[in-house]
Amino acid sequence: MVLNLLNPKFLLLSFFLIVVFAGDVKAQDPYQTYRQDWLKKAEDNKPKLIETEKQPIGLVRMEKDPAAFQGWKAVPADSVGKLYNTSFKTQNGVVVDFGEHVTGYLTFFIKSLKGTPDGPVRLKFTFGEVPAELSVPFDPYKGTLSRAWLQDETVTVTEMPAEVTIPRRLSGRYVKVELLGASPNFDFHISNMVFKANSSVAFKPPLLAATTPQIIADIDRVGLATLKECMQTVYEDGPKRDRRLWIGDLYLESLAGQFSYQNNQLTKRCLYLLAGLSAEDGILLANVFENPEPHAQAGSRLLDYCLLYNVALKEYVTATDDRQTGLDLWPVAKKQLDIIRKYAGADGMMNYQKAGKEWWVFFDWQDGLDKQDCLQGLSIYTLNQTYALAKLLGKENEVDDIQSLAKKLKAAAYKNLYDPKSGLFVSGTNKQISYGSQAWMILSGVASKQEAQAALKALTTVKDAVHPGTPYMFHYYIAALIESGLKSEAKDELQNYWGGMVKKGADTFWEVYDPKDELKSPYNFYPVNSYCHAWSCTPVYFIRKYPEIFQR
Ligand code: RAM
């Protein structure tokens, strides 16, 4: 049979199919009618950046020292006046120290000292959060993230005198300036370096109790600096890198913020932004950018972060009583539960292998971490937290299956993952013992208080236990210690881990910190790690939420 494409019956059928199909595609977006409103609310709650001018405090010299963090330390070398008042040709490679971590724009002044400028001057500025960034060669670059994250900028000045502002927003404490090219016929100097530093923090957090041990006060100070630097017009994960909003970072930043800068409005903005930019199947995307237009990183599907969104929303509604936001975003929280439903087996065990194939299941950057327990625990935790959110919003009837699902997952976890002999939770086919597993089994309530205490105490004696690779995972470990009532252990561990960074000279806390491997990098090149990283600021939350543990 020859199909007559112009046959009116055929045309009508095609038209009908197109309408139905198009309608169907649109109907797949469950938030179609809300997205614009969510994005508008995100925009309405965008904070204004506050600009502060920072001047350098001196010049330093980077010295090799095997005892220093990553083998490099900054040694005071001279006053800034030395740079400002002498020929730059004699200062090649000078390092300027701003005395603290700053995020913003660098301006300097350049002027002839002798002779007529008869050709351009080319300078290279390298910014560093830690001394090694200014000392280790970047090339040939072996990292797995863009080489361009590294903050070396070339500036060519064609006329002088001139005031020059480097257009890229930069982040760090130290600035190295090198001379790449100049005419032999004139001399010049650089002066008036100013960093226009930005943050959206406007609030001075309350002082800690006078009884607070010095090391805890120092940890709090560095944690506050970390959070302040990451609080731009969203909660950035790191102002040097990745400079964007990630759900997991947002969750921890919002907790720390609640107890310090009281920045609930920024939390609100971020929650709306993530909702407005979620995928068309209603599932959240793990990270979003603000510019040039708000957009998500396409395809960034990170399972644990979708679930943590619900927890962050519940925490926000609890802290603020802002039920309206809770109700607006409730459909998003409800939708994320489908992820758990999809992987929960009839036996109550999450199919972590299948989930791992279909998603980025993260939890930590530690190599070799088996994520079965973490996923099982976070799923239970999320179900319970989402139910608590439903209760706050009067929506329990919309999720009436989740309490029993949580119970089922919990019972199965206890049956399959708890080893009564050792008193520890084991994960995966190799029965791995890790900090992450114990933490999530405890936070989810799978372990009783007694079992939790025993597991956490036994854990420190297990030789090959998988340790946290980042302050992010360490957060959940501290939370588990507190949850199980091991208060002095929580204090000791926080003091040792974050205090370790303070003792190694941290101005802000690092994205990755393994006390036994300072060069650890998930990106195959440690200078590209972020050394002011949002998820590391949470001692601020612990110290201020539990003064009875940490402030005495
Ligand atoms: C890295 C960043 C970010 C984190 C993700 C999972 O790219 O460190 O903070 O949330 O990983």
PDB file of N, CA and C in Angstrom, residues 154-204:
ATOM      1  N   THR A 154      48.051  36.653  33.250  1.00  0.00           N
ATOM      2  CA  THR A 154      49.035  37.495  32.569  1.00  0.00           C
ATOM      3  C   THR A 154      48.401  38.856  32.279  1.00  0.00           C
ATOM      4  N   VAL A 155      49.147  39.901  32.602  1.00  0.00           N
ATOM      5  CA  VAL A 155      48.626  41.249  32.386  1.00  0.00           C
ATOM      6  C   VAL A 155      49.638  42.030  31.548  1.00  0.00           C
ATOM      7  N   THR A 156      49.180  42.624  30.477  1.00  0.00           N
ATOM      8  CA  THR A 156      50.055  43.450  29.658  1.00  0.00           C
ATOM      9  C   THR A 156      49.625  44.906  29.806  1.00  0.00           C
ATOM     10  N   VAL A 157      50.559  45.738  30.236  1.00  0.00           N
ATOM     11  CA  VAL A 157      50.247  47.160  30.418  1.00  0.00           C
ATOM     12  C   VAL A 157      50.920  47.919  29.283  1.00  0.00           C
ATOM     13  N   THR A 158      50.104  48.596  28.491  1.00  0.00           N
ATOM     14  CA  THR A 158      50.688  49.269  27.311  1.00  0.00           C
ATOM     15  C   THR A 158      50.990  50.743  27.550  1.00  0.00           C
ATOM     16  N   GLU A 159      50.317  51.322  28.525  1.00  0.00           N
ATOM     17  CA  GLU A 159      50.572  52.747  28.806  1.00  0.00           C
ATOM     18  C   GLU A 159      50.697  52.930  30.307  1.00  0.00           C
ATOM     19  N   MET A 160      51.483  53.882  30.711  1.00  0.00           N
ATOM     20  CA  MET A 160      51.558  54.192  32.129  1.00  0.00           C
ATOM     21  C   MET A 160      51.903  55.659  32.316  1.00  0.00           C
ATOM     22  N   PRO A 161      51.553  56.249  33.461  1.00  0.00           N
ATOM     23  CA  PRO A 161      51.005  55.603  34.636  1.00  0.00           C
ATOM     24  C   PRO A 161      49.599  55.043  34.397  1.00  0.00           C
ATOM     25  N   ALA A 162      49.297  53.983  35.120  1.00  0.00           N
ATOM     26  CA  ALA A 162      47.981  53.372  34.967  1.00  0.00           C
ATOM     27  C   ALA A 162      47.562  52.669  36.256  1.00  0.00           C
ATOM     28  N   GLU A 163      46.254  52.669  36.437  1.00  0.00           N
ATOM     29  CA  GLU A 163      45.687  51.860  37.517  1.00  0.00           C
ATOM     30  C   GLU A 163      45.059  50.652  36.829  1.00  0.00           C
ATOM     31  N   VAL A 164      45.470  49.475  37.228  1.00  0.00           N
ATOM     32  CA  VAL A 164      45.028  48.273  36.524  1.00  0.00           C
ATOM     33  C   VAL A 164      44.259  47.376  37.486  1.00  0.00           C
ATOM     34  N   THR A 165      43.114  46.886  37.020  1.00  0.00           N
ATOM     35  CA  THR A 165      42.366  45.909  37.809  1.00  0.00           C
ATOM     36  C   THR A 165      42.323  44.613  37.019  1.00  0.00           C
ATOM     37  N   ILE A 166      42.719  43.533  37.647  1.00  0.00           N
ATOM     38  CA  ILE A 166      42.651  42.226  36.961  1.00  0.00           C
ATOM     39  C   ILE A 166      41.177  41.813  36.884  1.00  0.00           C
ATOM     40  N   PRO A 167      40.677  41.550  35.672  1.00  0.00           N
ATOM     41  CA  PRO A 167      39.229  41.322  35.538  1.00  0.00           C
ATOM     42  C   PRO A 167      38.707  40.048  36.215  1.00  0.00           C
ATOM     43  N   ARG A 168      39.557  39.045  36.375  1.00  0.00           N
ATOM     44  CA  ARG A 168      39.071  37.787  36.946  1.00  0.00           C
ATOM     45  C   ARG A 168      38.902  37.917  38.463  1.00  0.00           C
ATOM     46  N   ARG A 169      37.793  37.397  38.989  1.00  0.00           N
ATOM     47  CA  ARG A 169      37.668  37.346  40.447  1.00  0.00           C
ATOM     48  C   ARG A 169      38.641  36.301  40.961  1.00  0.00           C
ATOM     49  N   LEU A 170      39.413  36.686  41.967  1.00  0.00           N
ATOM     50  CA  LEU A 170      40.467  35.812  42.470  1.00  0.00           C
ATOM     51  C   LEU A 170      40.280  35.556  43.954  1.00  0.00           C
ATOM     52  N   SER A 171      40.996  34.549  44.419  1.00  0.00           N
ATOM     53  CA  SER A 171      40.771  34.147  45.792  1.00  0.00           C
ATOM     54  C   SER A 171      42.065  33.609  46.389  1.00  0.00           C
ATOM     55  N   GLY A 172      42.436  34.105  47.534  1.00  0.00           N
ATOM     56  CA  GLY A 172      43.649  33.596  48.162  1.00  0.00           C
ATOM     57  C   GLY A 172      44.203  34.586  49.162  1.00  0.00           C
ATOM     58  N   ARG A 173      45.401  34.283  49.623  1.00  0.00           N
ATOM     59  CA  ARG A 173      46.055  35.169  50.582  1.00  0.00           C
ATOM     60  C   ARG A 173      47.316  35.790  49.979  1.00  0.00           C
ATOM     61  N   TYR A 174      47.999  35.022  49.121  1.00  0.00           N
ATOM     62  CA  TYR A 174      49.299  35.448  48.596  1.00  0.00           C
ATOM     63  C   TYR A 174      49.215  35.767  47.101  1.00  0.00           C
ATOM     64  N   VAL A 175      49.992  36.738  46.683  1.00  0.00           N
ATOM     65  CA  VAL A 175      50.073  37.088  45.259  1.00  0.00           C
ATOM     66  C   VAL A 175      51.531  37.180  44.861  1.00  0.00           C
ATOM     67  N   LYS A 176      51.915  36.364  43.894  1.00  0.00           N
ATOM     68  CA  LYS A 176      53.292  36.442  43.371  1.00  0.00           C
ATOM     69  C   LYS A 176      53.264  37.253  42.084  1.00  0.00           C
ATOM     70  N   VAL A 177      54.230  38.154  41.925  1.00  0.00           N
ATOM     71  CA  VAL A 177      54.267  38.961  40.698  1.00  0.00           C
ATOM     72  C   VAL A 177      55.601  38.728  39.997  1.00  0.00           C
ATOM     73  N   GLU A 178      55.511  38.325  38.737  1.00  0.00           N
ATOM     74  CA  GLU A 178      56.722  38.057  37.965  1.00  0.00           C
ATOM     75  C   GLU A 178      56.749  38.947  36.727  1.00  0.00           C
ATOM     76  N   LEU A 179      57.944  39.246  36.323  1.00  0.00           N
ATOM     77  CA  LEU A 179      58.122  40.088  35.140  1.00  0.00           C
ATOM     78  C   LEU A 179      58.351  39.192  33.930  1.00  0.00           C
ATOM     79  N   LEU A 180      57.462  39.304  32.934  1.00  0.00           N
ATOM     80  CA  LEU A 180      57.610  38.464  31.740  1.00  0.00           C
ATOM     81  C   LEU A 180      58.251  39.230  30.584  1.00  0.00           C
ATOM     82  N   GLY A 181      58.132  40.552  30.645  1.00  0.00           N
ATOM     83  CA  GLY A 181      58.718  41.304  29.531  1.00  0.00           C
ATOM     84  C   GLY A 181      58.667  42.794  29.799  1.00  0.00           C
ATOM     85  N   ALA A 182      59.779  43.498  29.486  1.00  0.00           N
ATOM     86  CA  ALA A 182      59.802  44.962  29.633  1.00  0.00           C
ATOM     87  C   ALA A 182      60.910  45.516  28.756  1.00  0.00           C
ATOM     88  N   SER A 183      60.803  46.790  28.467  1.00  0.00           N
ATOM     89  CA  SER A 183      61.814  47.444  27.636  1.00  0.00           C
ATOM     90  C   SER A 183      63.045  47.780  28.475  1.00  0.00           C
ATOM     91  N   PRO A 184      64.218  47.682  27.874  1.00  0.00           N
ATOM     92  CA  PRO A 184      65.431  48.054  28.629  1.00  0.00           C
ATOM     93  C   PRO A 184      65.573  49.575  28.779  1.00  0.00           C
ATOM     94  N   ASN A 185      64.718  50.321  28.067  1.00  0.00           N
ATOM     95  CA  ASN A 185      64.919  51.770  28.021  1.00  0.00           C
ATOM     96  C   ASN A 185      64.229  52.564  29.135  1.00  0.00           C
ATOM     97  N   PHE A 186      63.492  51.908  29.976  1.00  0.00           N
ATOM     98  CA  PHE A 186      62.882  52.648  31.092  1.00  0.00           C
ATOM     99  C   PHE A 186      62.706  51.718  32.290  1.00  0.00           C
ATOM    100  N   ASP A 187      62.484  52.334  33.428  1.00  0.00           N
ATOM    101  CA  ASP A 187      62.283  51.556  34.655  1.00  0.00           C
ATOM    102  C   ASP A 187      60.911  51.934  35.236  1.00  0.00           C
ATOM    103  N   PHE A 188      60.338  51.067  36.053  1.00  0.00           N
ATOM    104  CA  PHE A 188      58.988  51.343  36.580  1.00  0.00           C
ATOM    105  C   PHE A 188      58.835  50.684  37.950  1.00  0.00           C
ATOM    106  N   HIS A 189      57.780  51.083  38.634  1.00  0.00           N
ATOM    107  CA  HIS A 189      57.462  50.413  39.899  1.00  0.00           C
ATOM    108  C   HIS A 189      55.972  50.153  40.019  1.00  0.00           C
ATOM    109  N   ILE A 190      55.658  49.225  40.901  1.00  0.00           N
ATOM    110  CA  ILE A 190      54.254  48.851  41.166  1.00  0.00           C
ATOM    111  C   ILE A 190      53.932  49.310  42.572  1.00  0.00           C
ATOM    112  N   SER A 191      52.761  49.903  42.758  1.00  0.00           N
ATOM    113  CA  SER A 191      52.399  50.337  44.117  1.00  0.00           C
ATOM    114  C   SER A 191      50.888  50.223  44.311  1.00  0.00           C
ATOM    115  N   ASN A 192      50.467  50.632  45.490  1.00  0.00           N
ATOM    116  CA  ASN A 192      49.031  50.710  45.842  1.00  0.00           C
ATOM    117  C   ASN A 192      48.225  49.458  45.490  1.00  0.00           C
ATOM    118  N   MET A 193      48.711  48.326  45.894  1.00  0.00           N
ATOM    119  CA  MET A 193      47.930  47.101  45.651  1.00  0.00           C
ATOM    120  C   MET A 193      46.745  47.086  46.609  1.00  0.00           C
ATOM    121  N   VAL A 194      45.585  46.907  46.050  1.00  0.00           N
ATOM    122  CA  VAL A 194      44.373  46.850  46.886  1.00  0.00           C
ATOM    123  C   VAL A 194      43.520  45.682  46.414  1.00  0.00           C
ATOM    124  N   PHE A 195      43.037  44.944  47.364  1.00  0.00           N
ATOM    125  CA  PHE A 195      42.123  43.862  47.034  1.00  0.00           C
ATOM    126  C   PHE A 195      40.725  44.307  47.412  1.00  0.00           C
ATOM    127  N   LYS A 196      39.834  44.394  46.428  1.00  0.00           N
ATOM    128  CA  LYS A 196      38.431  44.714  46.753  1.00  0.00           C
ATOM    129  C   LYS A 196      37.739  43.391  47.042  1.00  0.00           C
ATOM    130  N   ALA A 197      37.607  43.125  48.326  1.00  0.00           N
ATOM    131  CA  ALA A 197      37.137  41.805  48.749  1.00  0.00           C
ATOM    132  C   ALA A 197      35.613  41.789  48.890  1.00  0.00           C
ATOM    133  N   ASN A 198      35.010  40.699  48.436  1.00  0.00           N
ATOM    134  CA  ASN A 198      33.549  40.571  48.477  1.00  0.00           C
ATOM    135  C   ASN A 198      33.090  39.409  49.347  1.00  0.00           C
ATOM    136  N   SER A 199      31.956  39.629  49.978  1.00  0.00           N
ATOM    137  CA  SER A 199      31.246  38.557  50.686  1.00  0.00           C
ATOM    138  C   SER A 199      29.853  39.094  50.945  1.00  0.00           C
ATOM    139  N   SER A 200      28.878  38.205  51.132  1.00  0.00           N
ATOM    140  CA  SER A 200      27.546  38.730  51.463  1.00  0.00           C
ATOM    141  C   SER A 200      27.312  38.758  52.970  1.00  0.00           C
ATOM    142  N   VAL A 201      28.343  38.449  53.744  1.00  0.00           N
ATOM    143  CA  VAL A 201      28.161  38.439  55.203  1.00  0.00           C
ATOM    144  C   VAL A 201      28.092  39.861  55.747  1.00  0.00           C
ATOM    145  N   ALA A 202      27.020  40.119  56.513  1.00  0.00           N
ATOM    146  CA  ALA A 202      26.869  41.460  57.069  1.00  0.00           C
ATOM    147  C   ALA A 202      26.768  41.400  58.592  1.00  0.00           C
ATOM    148  N   PHE A 203      26.747  40.206  59.118  1.00  0.00           N
ATOM    149  CA  PHE A 203      26.391  40.026  60.521  1.00  0.00           C
ATOM    150  C   PHE A 203      27.596  39.539  61.312  1.00  0.00           C
ATOM    151  N   LYS A 204      27.788  40.111  62.498  1.00  0.00           N
ATOM    152  CA  LYS A 204      28.892  39.653  63.355  1.00  0.00           C
ATOM    153  C   LYS A 204      28.361  38.556  64.262  1.00  0.00           C
TER     154      LYS A 204
END
